[in-house]
CSV table of C-alpha atoms and ligand atoms in Angstrom, one decimal:
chain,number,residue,atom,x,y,z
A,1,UNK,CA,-75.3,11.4,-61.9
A,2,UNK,CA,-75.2,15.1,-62.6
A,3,UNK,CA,-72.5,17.1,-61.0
A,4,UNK,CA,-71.9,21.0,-60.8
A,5,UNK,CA,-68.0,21.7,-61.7
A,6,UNK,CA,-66.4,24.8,-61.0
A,7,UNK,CA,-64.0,25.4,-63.4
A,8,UNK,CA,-60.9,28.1,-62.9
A,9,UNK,CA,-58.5,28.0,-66.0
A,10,UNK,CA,-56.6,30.8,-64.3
A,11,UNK,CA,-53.9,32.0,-66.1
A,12,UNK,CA,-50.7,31.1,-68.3
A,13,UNK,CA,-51.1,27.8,-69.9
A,14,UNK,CA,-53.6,26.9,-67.2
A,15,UNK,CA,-56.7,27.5,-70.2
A,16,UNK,CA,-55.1,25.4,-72.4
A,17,UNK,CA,-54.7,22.3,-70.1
A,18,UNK,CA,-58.2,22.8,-68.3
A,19,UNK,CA,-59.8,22.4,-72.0
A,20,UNK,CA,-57.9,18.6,-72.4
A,21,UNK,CA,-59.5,17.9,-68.8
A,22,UNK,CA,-62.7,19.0,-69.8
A,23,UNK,CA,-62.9,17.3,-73.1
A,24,UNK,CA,-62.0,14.1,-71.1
A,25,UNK,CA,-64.6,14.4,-68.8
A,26,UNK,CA,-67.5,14.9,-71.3
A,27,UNK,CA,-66.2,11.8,-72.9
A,28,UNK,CA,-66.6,10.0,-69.6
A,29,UNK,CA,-69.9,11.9,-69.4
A,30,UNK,CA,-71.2,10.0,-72.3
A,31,UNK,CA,-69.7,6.7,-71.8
A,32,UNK,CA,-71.1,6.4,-67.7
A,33,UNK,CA,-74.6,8.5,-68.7
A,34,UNK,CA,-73.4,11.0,-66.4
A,35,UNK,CA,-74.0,15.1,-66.6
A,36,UNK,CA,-71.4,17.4,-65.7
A,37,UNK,CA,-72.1,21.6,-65.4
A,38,UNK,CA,-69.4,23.6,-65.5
A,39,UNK,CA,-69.5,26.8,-64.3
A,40,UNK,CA,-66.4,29.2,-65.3
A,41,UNK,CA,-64.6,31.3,-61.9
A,42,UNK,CA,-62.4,33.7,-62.5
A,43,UNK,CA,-59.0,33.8,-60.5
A,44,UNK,CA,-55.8,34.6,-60.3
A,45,UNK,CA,-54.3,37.3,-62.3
A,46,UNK,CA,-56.9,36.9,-65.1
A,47,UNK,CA,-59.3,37.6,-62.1
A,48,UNK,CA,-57.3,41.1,-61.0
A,49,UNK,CA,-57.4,42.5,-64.7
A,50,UNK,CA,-60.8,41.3,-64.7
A,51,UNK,CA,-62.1,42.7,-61.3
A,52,UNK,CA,-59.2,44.1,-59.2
A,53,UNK,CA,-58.9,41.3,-57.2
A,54,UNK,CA,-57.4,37.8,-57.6
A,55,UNK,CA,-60.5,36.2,-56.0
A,56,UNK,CA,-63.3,38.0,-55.7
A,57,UNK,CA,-65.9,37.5,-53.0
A,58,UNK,CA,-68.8,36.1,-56.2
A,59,UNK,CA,-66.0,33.6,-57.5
A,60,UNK,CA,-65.4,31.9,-53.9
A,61,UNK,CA,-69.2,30.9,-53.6
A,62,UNK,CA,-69.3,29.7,-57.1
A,63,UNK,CA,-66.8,26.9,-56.2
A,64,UNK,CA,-68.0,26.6,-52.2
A,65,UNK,CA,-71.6,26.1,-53.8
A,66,UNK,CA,-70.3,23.4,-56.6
A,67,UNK,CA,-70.0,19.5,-55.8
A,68,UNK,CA,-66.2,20.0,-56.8
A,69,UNK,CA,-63.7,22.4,-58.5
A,70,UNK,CA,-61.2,21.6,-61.2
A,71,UNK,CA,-58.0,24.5,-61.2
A,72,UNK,CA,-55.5,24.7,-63.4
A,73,UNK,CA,-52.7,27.3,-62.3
A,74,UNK,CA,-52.7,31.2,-61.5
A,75,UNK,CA,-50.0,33.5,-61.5
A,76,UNK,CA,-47.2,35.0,-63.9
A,77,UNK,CA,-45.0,37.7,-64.3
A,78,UNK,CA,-47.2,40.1,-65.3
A,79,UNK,CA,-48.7,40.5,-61.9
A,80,UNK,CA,-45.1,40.0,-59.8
A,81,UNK,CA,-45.1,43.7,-58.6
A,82,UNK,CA,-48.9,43.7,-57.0
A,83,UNK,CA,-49.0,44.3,-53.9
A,84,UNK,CA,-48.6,41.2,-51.9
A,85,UNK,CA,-52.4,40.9,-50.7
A,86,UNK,CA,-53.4,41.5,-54.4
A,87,UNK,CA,-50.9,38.5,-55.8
A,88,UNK,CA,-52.5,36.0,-57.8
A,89,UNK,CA,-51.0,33.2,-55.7
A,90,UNK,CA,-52.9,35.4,-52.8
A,91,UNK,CA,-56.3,34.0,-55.0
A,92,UNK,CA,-55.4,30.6,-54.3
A,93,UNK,CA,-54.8,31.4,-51.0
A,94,UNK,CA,-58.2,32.3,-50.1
A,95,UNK,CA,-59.8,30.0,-52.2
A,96,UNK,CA,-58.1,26.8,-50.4
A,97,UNK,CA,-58.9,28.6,-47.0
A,98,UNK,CA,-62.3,29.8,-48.5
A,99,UNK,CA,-63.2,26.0,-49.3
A,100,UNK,CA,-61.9,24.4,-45.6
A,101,UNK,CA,-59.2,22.2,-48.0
A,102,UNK,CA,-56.6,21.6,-45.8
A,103,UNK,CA,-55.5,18.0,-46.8
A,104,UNK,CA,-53.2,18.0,-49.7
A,105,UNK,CA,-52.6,14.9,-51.2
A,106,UNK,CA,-49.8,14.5,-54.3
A,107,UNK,CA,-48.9,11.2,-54.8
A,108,UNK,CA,-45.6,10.5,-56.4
A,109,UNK,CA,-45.3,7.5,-58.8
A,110,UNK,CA,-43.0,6.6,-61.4
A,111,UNK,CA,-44.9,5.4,-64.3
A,112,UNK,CA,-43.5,2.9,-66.0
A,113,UNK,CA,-43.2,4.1,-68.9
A,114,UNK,CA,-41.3,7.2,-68.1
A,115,UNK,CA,-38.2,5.3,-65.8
A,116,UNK,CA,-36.0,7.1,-68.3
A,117,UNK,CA,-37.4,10.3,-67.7
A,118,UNK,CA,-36.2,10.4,-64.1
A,119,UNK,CA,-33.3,12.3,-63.5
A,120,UNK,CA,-32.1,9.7,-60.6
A,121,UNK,CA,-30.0,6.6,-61.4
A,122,UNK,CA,-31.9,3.7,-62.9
A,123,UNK,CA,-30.5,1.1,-60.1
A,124,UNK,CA,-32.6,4.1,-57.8
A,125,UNK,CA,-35.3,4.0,-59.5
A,126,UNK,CA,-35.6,0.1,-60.2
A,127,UNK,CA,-36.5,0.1,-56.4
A,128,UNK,CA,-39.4,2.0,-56.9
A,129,UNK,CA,-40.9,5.3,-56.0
A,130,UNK,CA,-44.6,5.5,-54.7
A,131,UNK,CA,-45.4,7.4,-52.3
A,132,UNK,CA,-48.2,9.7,-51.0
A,133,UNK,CA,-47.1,13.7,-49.5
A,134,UNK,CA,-50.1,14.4,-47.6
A,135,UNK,CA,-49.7,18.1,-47.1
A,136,UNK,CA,-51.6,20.7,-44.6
A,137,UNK,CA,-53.4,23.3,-46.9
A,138,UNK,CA,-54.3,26.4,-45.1
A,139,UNK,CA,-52.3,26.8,-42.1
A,140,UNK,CA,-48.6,27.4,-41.5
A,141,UNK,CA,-46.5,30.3,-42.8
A,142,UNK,CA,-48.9,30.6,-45.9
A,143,UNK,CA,-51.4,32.2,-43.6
A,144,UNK,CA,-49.8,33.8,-41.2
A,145,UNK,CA,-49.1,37.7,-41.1
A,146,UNK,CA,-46.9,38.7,-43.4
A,147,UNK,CA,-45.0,41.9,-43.1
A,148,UNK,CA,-42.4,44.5,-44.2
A,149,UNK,CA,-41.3,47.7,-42.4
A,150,UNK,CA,-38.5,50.0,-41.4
A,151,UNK,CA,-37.2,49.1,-37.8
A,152,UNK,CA,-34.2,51.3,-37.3
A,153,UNK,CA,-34.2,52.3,-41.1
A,154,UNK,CA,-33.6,49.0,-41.8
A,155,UNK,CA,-36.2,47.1,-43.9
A,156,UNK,CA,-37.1,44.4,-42.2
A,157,UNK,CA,-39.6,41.6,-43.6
A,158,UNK,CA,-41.5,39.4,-40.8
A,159,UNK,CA,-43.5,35.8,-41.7
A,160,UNK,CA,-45.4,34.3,-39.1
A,161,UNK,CA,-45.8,30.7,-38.9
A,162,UNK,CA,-48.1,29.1,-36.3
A,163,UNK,CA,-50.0,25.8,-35.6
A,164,UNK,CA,-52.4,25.2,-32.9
A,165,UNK,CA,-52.6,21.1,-31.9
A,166,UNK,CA,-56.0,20.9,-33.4
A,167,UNK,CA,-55.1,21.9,-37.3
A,168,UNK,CA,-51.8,19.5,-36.7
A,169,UNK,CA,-54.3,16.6,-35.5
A,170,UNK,CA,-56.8,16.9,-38.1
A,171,UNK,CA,-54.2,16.7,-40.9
A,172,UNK,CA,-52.4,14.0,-38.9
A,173,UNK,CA,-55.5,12.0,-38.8
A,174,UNK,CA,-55.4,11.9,-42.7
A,175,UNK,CA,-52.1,10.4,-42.8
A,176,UNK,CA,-52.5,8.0,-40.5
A,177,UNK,CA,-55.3,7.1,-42.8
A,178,UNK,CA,-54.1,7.3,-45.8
A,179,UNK,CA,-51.4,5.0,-45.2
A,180,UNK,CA,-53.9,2.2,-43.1
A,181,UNK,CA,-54.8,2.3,-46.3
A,182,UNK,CA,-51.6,2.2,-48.0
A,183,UNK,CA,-48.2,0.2,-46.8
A,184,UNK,CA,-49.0,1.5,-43.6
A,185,UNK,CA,-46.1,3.4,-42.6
A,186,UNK,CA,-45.9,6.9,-42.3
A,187,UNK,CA,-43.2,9.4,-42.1
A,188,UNK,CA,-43.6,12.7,-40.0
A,189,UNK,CA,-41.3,15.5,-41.7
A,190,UNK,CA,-40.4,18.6,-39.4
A,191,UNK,CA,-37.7,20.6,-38.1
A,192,UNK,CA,-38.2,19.9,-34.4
A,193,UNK,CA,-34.2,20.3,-34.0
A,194,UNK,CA,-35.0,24.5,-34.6
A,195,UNK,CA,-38.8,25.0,-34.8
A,196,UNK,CA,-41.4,25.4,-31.9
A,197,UNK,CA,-44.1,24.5,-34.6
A,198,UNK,CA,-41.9,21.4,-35.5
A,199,UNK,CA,-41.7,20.6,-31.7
A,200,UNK,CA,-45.5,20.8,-31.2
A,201,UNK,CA,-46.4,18.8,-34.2
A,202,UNK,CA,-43.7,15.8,-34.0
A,203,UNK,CA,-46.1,15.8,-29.9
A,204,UNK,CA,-48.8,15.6,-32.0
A,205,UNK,CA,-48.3,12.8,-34.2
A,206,UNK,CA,-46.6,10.6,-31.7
A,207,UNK,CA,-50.0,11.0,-29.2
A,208,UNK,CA,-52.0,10.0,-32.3
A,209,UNK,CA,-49.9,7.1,-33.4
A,210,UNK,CA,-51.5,5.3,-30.4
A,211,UNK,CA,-54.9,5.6,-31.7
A,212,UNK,CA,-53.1,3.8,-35.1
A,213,UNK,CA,-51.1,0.8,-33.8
A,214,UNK,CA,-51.6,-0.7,-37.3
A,215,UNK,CA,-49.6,2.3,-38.9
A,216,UNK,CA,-46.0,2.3,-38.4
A,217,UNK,CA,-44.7,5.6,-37.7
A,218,UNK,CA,-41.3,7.7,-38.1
A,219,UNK,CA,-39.5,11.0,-37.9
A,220,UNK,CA,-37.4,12.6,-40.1
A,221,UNK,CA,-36.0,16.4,-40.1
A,222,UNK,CA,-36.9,17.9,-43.5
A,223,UNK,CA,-33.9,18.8,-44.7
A,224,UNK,CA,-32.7,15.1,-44.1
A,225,UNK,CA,-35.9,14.1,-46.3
A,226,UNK,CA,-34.9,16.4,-48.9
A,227,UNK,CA,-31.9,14.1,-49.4
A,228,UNK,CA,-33.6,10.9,-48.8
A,229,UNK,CA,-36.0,11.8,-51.8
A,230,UNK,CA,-33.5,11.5,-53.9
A,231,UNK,CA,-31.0,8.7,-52.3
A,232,UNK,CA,-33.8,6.3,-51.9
A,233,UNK,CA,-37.3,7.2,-52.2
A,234,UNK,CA,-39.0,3.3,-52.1
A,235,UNK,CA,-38.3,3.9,-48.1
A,236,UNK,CA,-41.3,6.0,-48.3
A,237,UNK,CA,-45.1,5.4,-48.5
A,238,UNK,CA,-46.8,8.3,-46.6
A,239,UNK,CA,-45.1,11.6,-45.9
A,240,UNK,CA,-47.2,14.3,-43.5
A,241,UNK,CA,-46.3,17.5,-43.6
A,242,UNK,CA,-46.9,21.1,-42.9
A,243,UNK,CA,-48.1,23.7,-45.3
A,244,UNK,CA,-44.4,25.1,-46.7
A,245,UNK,CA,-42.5,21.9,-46.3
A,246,UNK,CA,-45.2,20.0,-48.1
A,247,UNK,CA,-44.5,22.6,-51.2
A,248,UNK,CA,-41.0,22.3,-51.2
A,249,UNK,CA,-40.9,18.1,-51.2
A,250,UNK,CA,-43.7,17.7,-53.2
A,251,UNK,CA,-42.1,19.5,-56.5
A,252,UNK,CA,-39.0,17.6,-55.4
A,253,UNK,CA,-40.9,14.3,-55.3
A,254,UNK,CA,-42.7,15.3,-58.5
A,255,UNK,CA,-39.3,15.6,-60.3
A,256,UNK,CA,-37.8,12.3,-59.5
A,257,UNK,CA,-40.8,10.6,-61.4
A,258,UNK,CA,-40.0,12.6,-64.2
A,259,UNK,CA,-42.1,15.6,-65.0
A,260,UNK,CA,-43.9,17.9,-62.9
A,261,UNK,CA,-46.1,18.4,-65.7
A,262,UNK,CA,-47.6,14.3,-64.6
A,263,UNK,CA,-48.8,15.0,-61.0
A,264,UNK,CA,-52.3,15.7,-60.3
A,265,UNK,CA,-53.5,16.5,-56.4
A,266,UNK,CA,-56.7,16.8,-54.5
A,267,UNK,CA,-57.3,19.3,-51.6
A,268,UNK,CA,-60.1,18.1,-49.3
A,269,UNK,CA,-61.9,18.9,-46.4
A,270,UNK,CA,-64.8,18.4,-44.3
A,271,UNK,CA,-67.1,17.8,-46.9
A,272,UNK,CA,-66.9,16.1,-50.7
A,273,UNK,CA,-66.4,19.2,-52.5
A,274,UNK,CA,-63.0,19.5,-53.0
A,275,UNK,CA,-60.4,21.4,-54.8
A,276,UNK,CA,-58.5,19.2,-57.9
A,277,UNK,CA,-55.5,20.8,-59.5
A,278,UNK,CA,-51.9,19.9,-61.5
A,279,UNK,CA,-49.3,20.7,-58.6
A,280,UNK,CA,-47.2,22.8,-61.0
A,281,UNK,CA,-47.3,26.0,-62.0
A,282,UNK,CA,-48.6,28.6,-64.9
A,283,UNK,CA,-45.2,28.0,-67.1
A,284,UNK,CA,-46.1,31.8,-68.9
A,285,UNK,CA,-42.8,30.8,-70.9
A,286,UNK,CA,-44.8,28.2,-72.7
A,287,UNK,CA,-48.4,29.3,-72.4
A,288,UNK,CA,-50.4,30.0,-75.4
A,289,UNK,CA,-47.8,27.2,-77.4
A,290,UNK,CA,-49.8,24.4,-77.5
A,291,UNK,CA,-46.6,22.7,-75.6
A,292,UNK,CA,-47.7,22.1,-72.4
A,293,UNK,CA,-48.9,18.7,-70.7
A,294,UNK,CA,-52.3,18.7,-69.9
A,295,UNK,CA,-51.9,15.4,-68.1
A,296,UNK,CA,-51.8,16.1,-64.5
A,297,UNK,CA,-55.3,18.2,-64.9
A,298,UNK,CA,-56.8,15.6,-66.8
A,299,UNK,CA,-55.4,13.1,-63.4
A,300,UNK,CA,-56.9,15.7,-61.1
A,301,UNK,CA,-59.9,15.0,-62.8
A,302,UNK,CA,-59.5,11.4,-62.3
A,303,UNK,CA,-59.1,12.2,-58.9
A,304,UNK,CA,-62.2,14.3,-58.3
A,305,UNK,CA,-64.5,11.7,-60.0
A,306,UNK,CA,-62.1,8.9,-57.8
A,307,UNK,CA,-62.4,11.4,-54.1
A,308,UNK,CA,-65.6,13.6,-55.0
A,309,UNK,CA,-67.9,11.9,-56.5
A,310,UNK,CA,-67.5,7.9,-55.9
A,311,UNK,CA,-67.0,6.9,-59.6
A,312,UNK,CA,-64.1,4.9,-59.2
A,313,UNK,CA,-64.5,2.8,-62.6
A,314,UNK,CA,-65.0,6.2,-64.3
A,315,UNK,CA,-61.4,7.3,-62.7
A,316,UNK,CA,-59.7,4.3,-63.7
A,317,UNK,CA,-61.0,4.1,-67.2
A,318,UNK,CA,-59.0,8.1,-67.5
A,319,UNK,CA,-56.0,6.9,-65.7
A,320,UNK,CA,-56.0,3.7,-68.3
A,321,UNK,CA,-56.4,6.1,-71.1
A,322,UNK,CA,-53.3,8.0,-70.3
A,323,UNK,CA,-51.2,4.6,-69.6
A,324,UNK,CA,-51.8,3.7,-72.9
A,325,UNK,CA,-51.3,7.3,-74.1
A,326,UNK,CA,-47.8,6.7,-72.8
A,327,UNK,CA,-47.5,2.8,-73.6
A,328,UNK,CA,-47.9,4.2,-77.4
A,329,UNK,CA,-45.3,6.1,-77.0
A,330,UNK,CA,-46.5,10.2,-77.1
A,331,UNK,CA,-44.9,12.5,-75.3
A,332,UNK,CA,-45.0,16.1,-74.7
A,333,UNK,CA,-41.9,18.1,-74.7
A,334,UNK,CA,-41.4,18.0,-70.8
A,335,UNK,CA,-41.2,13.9,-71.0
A,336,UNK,CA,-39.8,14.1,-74.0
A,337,UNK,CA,-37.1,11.0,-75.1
A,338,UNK,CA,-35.4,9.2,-77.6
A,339,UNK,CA,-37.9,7.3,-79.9
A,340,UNK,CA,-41.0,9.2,-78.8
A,341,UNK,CA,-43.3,10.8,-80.7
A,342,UNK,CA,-43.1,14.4,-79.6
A,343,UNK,CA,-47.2,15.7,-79.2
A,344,UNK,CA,-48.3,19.1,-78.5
A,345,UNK,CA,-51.4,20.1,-75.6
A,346,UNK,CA,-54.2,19.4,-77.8
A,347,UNK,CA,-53.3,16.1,-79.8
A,348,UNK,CA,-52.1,14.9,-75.9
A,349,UNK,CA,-55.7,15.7,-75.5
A,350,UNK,CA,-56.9,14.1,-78.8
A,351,UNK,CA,-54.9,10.9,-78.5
A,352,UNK,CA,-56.6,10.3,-74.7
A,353,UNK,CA,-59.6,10.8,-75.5
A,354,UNK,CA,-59.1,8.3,-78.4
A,355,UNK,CA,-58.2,5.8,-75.9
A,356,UNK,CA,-60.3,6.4,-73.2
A,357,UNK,CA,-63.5,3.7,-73.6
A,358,UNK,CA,-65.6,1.8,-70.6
B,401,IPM,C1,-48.5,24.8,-55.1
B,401,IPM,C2,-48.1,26.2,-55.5
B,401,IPM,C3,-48.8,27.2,-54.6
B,401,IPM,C4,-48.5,26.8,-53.1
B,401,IPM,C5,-48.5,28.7,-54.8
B,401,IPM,C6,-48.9,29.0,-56.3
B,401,IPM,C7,-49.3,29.6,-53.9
B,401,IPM,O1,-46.7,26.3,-55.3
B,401,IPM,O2,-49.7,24.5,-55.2
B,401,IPM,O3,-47.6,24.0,-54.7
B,401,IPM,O4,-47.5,27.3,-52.6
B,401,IPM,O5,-49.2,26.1,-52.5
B,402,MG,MG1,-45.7,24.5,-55.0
């Protein structure tokens, strides 16, 4: 098969992990007799040094016009004091909007091999933490008007955050989906006790649970799910959420399997093309280092061929790769423990690839 890849390194140590992704997919390229095209986009801050603007108008319709894009991060201190509309983050924004993703999916699982790595208790973590956060993408606070002004000579900053029944149901459909296909329970996370939003969505959900009698449903208040993340995360399969409270729990989530630097997500839509990128961040502290782990881009590659482009075999040959990656006992600095062998970006890369076969 031959498949057009838009590819945004983005900024901080976003290049360096997108290369170990890349390498890894022309390795699977040759061992399936598949082609892959990449086609570079600029974004982020790179993008607003580059053009003036963190995602310019040419850049969107590469990756709208590709079967898929692979991201790595955006952002970094450099650009903190653009004007908010101008931010890098702003980039990523529009692209998700630009693309129709607005199904975030970060799964959280503790890999075997990296129980130690959890900051939570073993006897917690011996019970097991897998679960999906299926996240709306590009409604919510995110997108709403965002404002600053004098009122009374006071400076006064104004966020609006609004969902109409229609963007709630599509992303509730997905989770009621995802976990058919899962445990089959799924856990609705608001703040109904305060928020109209909350109120309108938890409505929502319940009307739709009666199209899923198969799927179990509950309710839970988001700051109470904060806590039950860490107390005892086995209770959970599938978590729906909206836009900012799917940020918040998902890095949470991502911790208590040990590294951010592991979790790979897919953004999808209407159509296959979707958006596949590492859920953390640009870590400018350690960009440019060769320290940081490429292994949740080279996952959200795994993903894309797994969600984009039906190559299943081809996604679980990568995620194999990187289990035995672990099994061997590398780790980058961020996983880091006792009686590893500490690895830097590229020889993650190198020692992947080595294991990555049909
Ligand atoms: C994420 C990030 C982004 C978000 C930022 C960079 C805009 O935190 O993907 O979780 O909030 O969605
Ligand atoms: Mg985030």
């Amino acid at each position: 098969m031959t498949k057009n890849i838009a590819v945004i390194r983005g900024d901080g140590i976003g290049p360096e992990i997108v290369d170990q992704a890349l390498r890894v997919l022309d390795k699977i390229a040759a061992l399936y007799g598949h082609t892959f095209q990449y086609t570079d986009v600029d974004m982020g801050g790179c993008a607003i040094d580059k053009w003036g603007d963190p995602l310019p108008e040419e850049m969107l319709k590469k990756c709208t016009e590709s079967d898929s894009v692979l991201l790595g991060a955006v952002g970094g201190e450099k650009w903190n004091d653009v004007p908010g509309p101008m931010r890098p983050e702003k980039g990523l924004l529009r692209l998700r909007a630009g693309m129709g993703v607005y199904s975030n999916n970060r799964p959280a699982k503790i890999w075997p091999q990296l129980s130690a790595a959890s900051p939570l208790k073993k006897a917690i973590v011996d019970k097991g933490i897998d679960f999906i956060i299926v996240r709306e993408l590009i409604g919510g606070i995110y997108f709403g008007e965002h404002k600053t002004r004098d009122i009374d000579g006071v400076a006064t900053a104004i966020d609006e955050l609004k969902y109409d029944e229609k963007e709630i149901e599509r992303i509730g459909r997905i989770g009621f989906e995802t976990a058919r296909k899962r445990g089959g329970r799924l856990c609705s996370v608001e703040k109904s006790n305060v928020l109209d939003s909350s109120r309108l969505w938890k409505k929502v959900m319940h009307r739709l649970s009666e199209e899923y009698p198969d799927v179990e449903l509950s309710d839970m208040l988001v700051d109470n799910c904060a806590m039950q993340i860490v107390k005892d995360p086995s209770q959970f399969d599938v978590i729906v959420t909206e836009n900012m409270f799917g940020d918040i729990l998902s890095d949470e989530a991502s911790m208590i399997t040990g590294s951010i630097g592991m979790i790979p997500s897919s953004s999808l839509g209407a159509t296959s093309c979707g958006l596949y990128e590492p859920i953390h961040g640009s870590a400018p502290d350690i960009a440019g280092k060769d320290l940081a782990n490429p292994i949740g881009t080279i996952l959200s590659a795994a993903m894309m061929l797994r969600f984009s482009f039906d190559m299943p075999e081809e996604a679980d040959a990568i995620e194999r790769a990187v289990s035995a990656y672990l099994d061997d006992g590398y780790r980058t600095g961020d996983i880091m423990g006792e009686g590893m062998t500490q690895v830097g970006c590229r020889q993650c890369g190198d020692l992947i690839l080595e294991r990555l076969s049909k």
